[in-house]
């Protein structure tokens, strides 16, 4: 799979380069039927943040997805979700996500905890390979993108996949207007 805006980079089937993936991402791809359509590209880890990567590699923000982890509690029960939004938007955490989680207050999971619980690096968290039972809220706008660039679980690479595959991730729920 190639992406013309990432033409300076070489993409390879992600399952052939587990060394460029966090362990949970590699394990998830090994078991996921959609993995045949997922590629990985190696990038400069200093350019892992979406804005820097988009500028350096000429990737449209509309073709990139950001994944943030959010949590809230109700009656002593913590509810966690990963929100995957188009990079030119921000997850509507305070209204929409809070309502979807049915909590009084939704907040970003502290980074050290998100890193520990996902087994992924800060700046590389992706919806592929998240802990079992986590909800994955997917911005509907990403499904129409022919190719989406996501984290790979590590800062030194990115996943590339058709947006339509995001709906097939374990725990995925398509949410209109998730990104604002």
PDB file of C-alpha atoms in Angstrom:
ATOM      1  CA  UNK A   1       0.000   0.000   0.000  1.00  0.00           C
ATOM      2  CA  UNK A   2       1.319   3.453  -0.766  1.00  0.00           C
ATOM      3  CA  UNK A   3       0.179   6.966   0.010  1.00  0.00           C
ATOM      4  CA  UNK A   4       1.211   9.612  -2.497  1.00  0.00           C
ATOM      5  CA  UNK A   5       1.639  12.243   0.214  1.00  0.00           C
ATOM      6  CA  UNK A   6       4.080   9.883   1.968  1.00  0.00           C
ATOM      7  CA  UNK A   7       5.907   9.133  -1.260  1.00  0.00           C
ATOM      8  CA  UNK A   8       9.256   9.943   0.344  1.00  0.00           C
ATOM      9  CA  UNK A   9       8.753   6.973   2.676  1.00  0.00           C
ATOM     10  CA  UNK A  10       8.667   3.249   1.989  1.00  0.00           C
ATOM     11  CA  UNK A  11       5.576   1.467   3.224  1.00  0.00           C
ATOM     12  CA  UNK A  12       5.620  -2.232   3.968  1.00  0.00           C
ATOM     13  CA  UNK A  13       2.940  -4.647   5.165  1.00  0.00           C
ATOM     14  CA  UNK A  14       2.732  -4.006   8.917  1.00  0.00           C
ATOM     15  CA  UNK A  15       2.692  -7.708   9.751  1.00  0.00           C
ATOM     16  CA  UNK A  16       6.121  -8.052   8.096  1.00  0.00           C
ATOM     17  CA  UNK A  17       7.702  -5.389  10.346  1.00  0.00           C
ATOM     18  CA  UNK A  18       6.720  -6.133  13.963  1.00  0.00           C
ATOM     19  CA  UNK A  19       9.948  -4.394  14.991  1.00  0.00           C
ATOM     20  CA  UNK A  20       8.278  -1.104  13.967  1.00  0.00           C
ATOM     21  CA  UNK A  21       5.221  -1.745  16.163  1.00  0.00           C
ATOM     22  CA  UNK A  22       4.472  -1.814  19.884  1.00  0.00           C
ATOM     23  CA  UNK A  23       4.001  -5.406  21.052  1.00  0.00           C
ATOM     24  CA  UNK A  24       0.208  -5.070  21.589  1.00  0.00           C
ATOM     25  CA  UNK A  25      -0.162  -3.590  18.082  1.00  0.00           C
ATOM     26  CA  UNK A  26       1.826  -6.422  16.490  1.00  0.00           C
ATOM     27  CA  UNK A  27      -0.241  -9.004  18.399  1.00  0.00           C
ATOM     28  CA  UNK A  28      -3.532  -7.355  17.388  1.00  0.00           C
ATOM     29  CA  UNK A  29      -2.522  -7.208  13.730  1.00  0.00           C
ATOM     30  CA  UNK A  30      -1.477 -10.875  13.777  1.00  0.00           C
ATOM     31  CA  UNK A  31      -5.044 -11.776  14.783  1.00  0.00           C
ATOM     32  CA  UNK A  32      -6.986  -9.166  12.788  1.00  0.00           C
ATOM     33  CA  UNK A  33      -8.495 -10.127   9.402  1.00  0.00           C
ATOM     34  CA  UNK A  34      -8.055  -6.537   8.147  1.00  0.00           C
ATOM     35  CA  UNK A  35      -4.293  -6.600   8.763  1.00  0.00           C
ATOM     36  CA  UNK A  36      -3.553  -7.481   5.134  1.00  0.00           C
ATOM     37  CA  UNK A  37      -4.523  -3.895   4.240  1.00  0.00           C
ATOM     38  CA  UNK A  38      -2.395  -2.248   6.935  1.00  0.00           C
ATOM     39  CA  UNK A  39       1.042  -0.871   6.097  1.00  0.00           C
ATOM     40  CA  UNK A  40       3.736   0.679   8.255  1.00  0.00           C
ATOM     41  CA  UNK A  41       6.233   3.429   7.456  1.00  0.00           C
ATOM     42  CA  UNK A  42       9.305   4.308   9.453  1.00  0.00           C
ATOM     43  CA  UNK A  43       9.579   7.988  10.409  1.00  0.00           C
ATOM     44  CA  UNK A  44      11.870  10.226  12.409  1.00  0.00           C
ATOM     45  CA  UNK A  45      10.666   9.749  16.025  1.00  0.00           C
ATOM     46  CA  UNK A  46      11.148  13.477  16.641  1.00  0.00           C
ATOM     47  CA  UNK A  47       8.371  14.032  14.078  1.00  0.00           C
ATOM     48  CA  UNK A  48       5.853  11.624  15.632  1.00  0.00           C
ATOM     49  CA  UNK A  49       3.451  14.336  16.782  1.00  0.00           C
ATOM     50  CA  UNK A  50       0.764  14.743  14.133  1.00  0.00           C
ATOM     51  CA  UNK A  51       1.371  18.388  13.214  1.00  0.00           C
ATOM     52  CA  UNK A  52       5.131  17.868  12.852  1.00  0.00           C
ATOM     53  CA  UNK A  53       4.675  14.632  10.887  1.00  0.00           C
ATOM     54  CA  UNK A  54       2.074  16.194   8.618  1.00  0.00           C
ATOM     55  CA  UNK A  55       4.327  19.119   7.799  1.00  0.00           C
ATOM     56  CA  UNK A  56       7.530  17.114   7.369  1.00  0.00           C
ATOM     57  CA  UNK A  57       5.985  14.389   5.219  1.00  0.00           C
ATOM     58  CA  UNK A  58       3.308  16.501   3.491  1.00  0.00           C
ATOM     59  CA  UNK A  59       0.372  14.522   4.894  1.00  0.00           C
ATOM     60  CA  UNK A  60      -3.006  16.272   5.012  1.00  0.00           C
ATOM     61  CA  UNK A  61      -4.409  16.570   8.525  1.00  0.00           C
ATOM     62  CA  UNK A  62      -7.663  15.119   7.159  1.00  0.00           C
ATOM     63  CA  UNK A  63      -5.777  11.908   6.324  1.00  0.00           C
ATOM     64  CA  UNK A  64      -4.382  11.548   9.850  1.00  0.00           C
ATOM     65  CA  UNK A  65      -6.094  10.196  12.926  1.00  0.00           C
ATOM     66  CA  UNK A  66      -5.290  11.079  16.522  1.00  0.00           C
ATOM     67  CA  UNK A  67      -6.056   8.678  19.339  1.00  0.00           C
ATOM     68  CA  UNK A  68      -6.668   9.962  22.864  1.00  0.00           C
ATOM     69  CA  UNK A  69      -7.645   7.933  25.912  1.00  0.00           C
ATOM     70  CA  UNK A  70     -10.471   9.259  28.078  1.00  0.00           C
ATOM     71  CA  UNK A  71     -11.963   8.019  31.341  1.00  0.00           C
ATOM     72  CA  UNK A  72     -14.749   8.850  33.740  1.00  0.00           C
ATOM     73  CA  UNK A  73     -16.587   7.107  36.541  1.00  0.00           C
ATOM     74  CA  UNK A  74     -20.182   6.386  37.466  1.00  0.00           C
ATOM     75  CA  UNK A  75     -21.176   4.691  40.728  1.00  0.00           C
ATOM     76  CA  UNK A  76     -17.559   3.789  41.416  1.00  0.00           C
ATOM     77  CA  UNK A  77     -17.094   2.089  38.050  1.00  0.00           C
ATOM     78  CA  UNK A  78     -14.409   3.531  35.786  1.00  0.00           C
ATOM     79  CA  UNK A  79     -15.262   3.736  32.089  1.00  0.00           C
ATOM     80  CA  UNK A  80     -12.439   4.070  29.595  1.00  0.00           C
ATOM     81  CA  UNK A  81     -12.569   4.805  25.882  1.00  0.00           C
ATOM     82  CA  UNK A  82     -10.097   5.599  23.159  1.00  0.00           C
ATOM     83  CA  UNK A  83     -11.290   8.367  20.855  1.00  0.00           C
ATOM     84  CA  UNK A  84      -9.961   8.348  17.300  1.00  0.00           C
ATOM     85  CA  UNK A  85     -10.584  11.651  15.549  1.00  0.00           C
ATOM     86  CA  UNK A  86      -9.469  13.235  12.315  1.00  0.00           C
ATOM     87  CA  UNK A  87      -6.344  15.256  13.122  1.00  0.00           C
ATOM     88  CA  UNK A  88      -7.848  18.556  12.012  1.00  0.00           C
ATOM     89  CA  UNK A  89     -10.376  18.232  14.861  1.00  0.00           C
ATOM     90  CA  UNK A  90     -10.411  17.605  18.608  1.00  0.00           C
ATOM     91  CA  UNK A  91     -12.453  14.976  20.427  1.00  0.00           C
ATOM     92  CA  UNK A  92     -15.599  16.426  21.983  1.00  0.00           C
ATOM     93  CA  UNK A  93     -14.714  15.045  25.421  1.00  0.00           C
ATOM     94  CA  UNK A  94     -16.709  17.400  27.635  1.00  0.00           C
ATOM     95  CA  UNK A  95     -20.065  16.857  25.949  1.00  0.00           C
ATOM     96  CA  UNK A  96     -20.342  13.957  23.513  1.00  0.00           C
ATOM     97  CA  UNK A  97     -17.800  11.527  25.003  1.00  0.00           C
ATOM     98  CA  UNK A  98     -19.006  12.255  28.537  1.00  0.00           C
ATOM     99  CA  UNK A  99     -22.557  11.365  27.455  1.00  0.00           C
ATOM    100  CA  UNK A 100     -21.463   8.234  25.590  1.00  0.00           C
ATOM    101  CA  UNK A 101     -19.569   7.017  28.661  1.00  0.00           C
ATOM    102  CA  UNK A 102     -22.529   8.012  30.853  1.00  0.00           C
ATOM    103  CA  UNK A 103     -20.296   9.776  33.357  1.00  0.00           C
ATOM    104  CA  UNK A 104     -20.521  13.137  35.084  1.00  0.00           C
ATOM    105  CA  UNK A 105     -17.026  14.156  34.002  1.00  0.00           C
ATOM    106  CA  UNK A 106     -14.744  12.715  31.333  1.00  0.00           C
ATOM    107  CA  UNK A 107     -11.029  13.507  31.406  1.00  0.00           C
ATOM    108  CA  UNK A 108      -7.966  12.516  29.468  1.00  0.00           C
ATOM    109  CA  UNK A 109      -6.270   9.553  31.118  1.00  0.00           C
ATOM    110  CA  UNK A 110      -2.949  10.688  32.620  1.00  0.00           C
ATOM    111  CA  UNK A 111      -0.217   9.973  30.063  1.00  0.00           C
ATOM    112  CA  UNK A 112       1.836   7.714  32.343  1.00  0.00           C
ATOM    113  CA  UNK A 113      -1.221   5.579  32.991  1.00  0.00           C
ATOM    114  CA  UNK A 114      -2.253   5.527  29.300  1.00  0.00           C
ATOM    115  CA  UNK A 115       1.262   4.397  28.360  1.00  0.00           C
ATOM    116  CA  UNK A 116       1.346   1.723  31.077  1.00  0.00           C
ATOM    117  CA  UNK A 117      -2.100   0.321  30.311  1.00  0.00           C
ATOM    118  CA  UNK A 118      -1.763   0.298  26.516  1.00  0.00           C
ATOM    119  CA  UNK A 119       1.842  -0.890  26.331  1.00  0.00           C
ATOM    120  CA  UNK A 120       2.438   1.898  23.795  1.00  0.00           C
ATOM    121  CA  UNK A 121       4.673   4.961  23.756  1.00  0.00           C
ATOM    122  CA  UNK A 122       3.547   8.519  24.432  1.00  0.00           C
ATOM    123  CA  UNK A 123       2.877  10.045  21.028  1.00  0.00           C
ATOM    124  CA  UNK A 124       2.285   6.675  19.413  1.00  0.00           C
ATOM    125  CA  UNK A 125      -0.942   5.437  21.002  1.00  0.00           C
ATOM    126  CA  UNK A 126      -3.206   3.904  18.395  1.00  0.00           C
ATOM    127  CA  UNK A 127      -6.634   2.240  18.393  1.00  0.00           C
ATOM    128  CA  UNK A 128      -5.045  -0.991  17.149  1.00  0.00           C
ATOM    129  CA  UNK A 129      -4.144  -3.301  20.028  1.00  0.00           C
ATOM    130  CA  UNK A 130      -5.853  -1.536  22.920  1.00  0.00           C
ATOM    131  CA  UNK A 131      -6.716  -3.441  26.100  1.00  0.00           C
ATOM    132  CA  UNK A 132      -9.675  -5.799  25.848  1.00  0.00           C
ATOM    133  CA  UNK A 133     -12.938  -4.226  26.901  1.00  0.00           C
ATOM    134  CA  UNK A 134     -11.979  -0.648  26.047  1.00  0.00           C
ATOM    135  CA  UNK A 135     -14.463   1.178  23.882  1.00  0.00           C
ATOM    136  CA  UNK A 136     -13.017   2.643  20.694  1.00  0.00           C
ATOM    137  CA  UNK A 137     -14.977   5.690  19.582  1.00  0.00           C
ATOM    138  CA  UNK A 138     -14.254   6.394  15.916  1.00  0.00           C
ATOM    139  CA  UNK A 139     -14.904   9.764  14.280  1.00  0.00           C
ATOM    140  CA  UNK A 140     -17.264   8.973  11.395  1.00  0.00           C
ATOM    141  CA  UNK A 141     -15.347  11.337   9.084  1.00  0.00           C
ATOM    142  CA  UNK A 142     -12.323   8.993   9.124  1.00  0.00           C
ATOM    143  CA  UNK A 143     -14.289   6.173   7.506  1.00  0.00           C
ATOM    144  CA  UNK A 144     -14.523   8.080   4.227  1.00  0.00           C
ATOM    145  CA  UNK A 145     -10.774   8.649   3.978  1.00  0.00           C
ATOM    146  CA  UNK A 146      -9.191   6.308   1.416  1.00  0.00           C
ATOM    147  CA  UNK A 147      -6.056   6.196   3.555  1.00  0.00           C
ATOM    148  CA  UNK A 148      -5.586   7.143   7.210  1.00  0.00           C
ATOM    149  CA  UNK A 149      -2.262   7.599   9.001  1.00  0.00           C
ATOM    150  CA  UNK A 150      -2.299   6.495  12.659  1.00  0.00           C
ATOM    151  CA  UNK A 151       0.189   5.827  15.400  1.00  0.00           C
ATOM    152  CA  UNK A 152       1.804   2.414  15.519  1.00  0.00           C
ATOM    153  CA  UNK A 153       2.280   2.221  19.267  1.00  0.00           C
ATOM    154  CA  UNK A 154       5.831   3.595  18.930  1.00  0.00           C
ATOM    155  CA  UNK A 155       7.087   7.022  17.897  1.00  0.00           C
ATOM    156  CA  UNK A 156       9.379   5.784  15.113  1.00  0.00           C
ATOM    157  CA  UNK A 157       6.665   4.638  12.717  1.00  0.00           C
ATOM    158  CA  UNK A 158       3.088   5.161  11.531  1.00  0.00           C
ATOM    159  CA  UNK A 159       0.366   2.807  10.382  1.00  0.00           C
ATOM    160  CA  UNK A 160      -1.380   3.437   7.066  1.00  0.00           C
ATOM    161  CA  UNK A 161      -4.776   1.862   6.413  1.00  0.00           C
ATOM    162  CA  UNK A 162      -8.060   2.468   4.606  1.00  0.00           C
ATOM    163  CA  UNK A 163     -10.374   4.492   6.849  1.00  0.00           C
ATOM    164  CA  UNK A 164     -13.199   1.991   6.346  1.00  0.00           C
ATOM    165  CA  UNK A 165     -11.215  -0.597   8.362  1.00  0.00           C
ATOM    166  CA  UNK A 166     -11.508   1.416  11.574  1.00  0.00           C
ATOM    167  CA  UNK A 167     -15.064   0.175  12.057  1.00  0.00           C
ATOM    168  CA  UNK A 168     -13.725  -3.391  12.252  1.00  0.00           C
ATOM    169  CA  UNK A 169     -11.443  -2.773  15.236  1.00  0.00           C
ATOM    170  CA  UNK A 170     -12.419  -4.610  18.432  1.00  0.00           C
ATOM    171  CA  UNK A 171     -14.701  -2.372  20.492  1.00  0.00           C
ATOM    172  CA  UNK A 172     -15.178   0.136  17.654  1.00  0.00           C
ATOM    173  CA  UNK A 173     -18.216   2.395  17.673  1.00  0.00           C
ATOM    174  CA  UNK A 174     -18.694   4.928  14.889  1.00  0.00           C
ATOM    175  CA  UNK A 175     -19.638   8.332  16.322  1.00  0.00           C
ATOM    176  CA  UNK A 176     -20.836  11.210  14.130  1.00  0.00           C
ATOM    177  CA  UNK A 177     -19.396  14.574  15.156  1.00  0.00           C
ATOM    178  CA  UNK A 178     -16.896  13.018  17.594  1.00  0.00           C
ATOM    179  CA  UNK A 179     -14.318  15.464  16.295  1.00  0.00           C
ATOM    180  CA  UNK A 180     -15.080  19.184  16.441  1.00  0.00           C
TER     181      UNK A 180
END
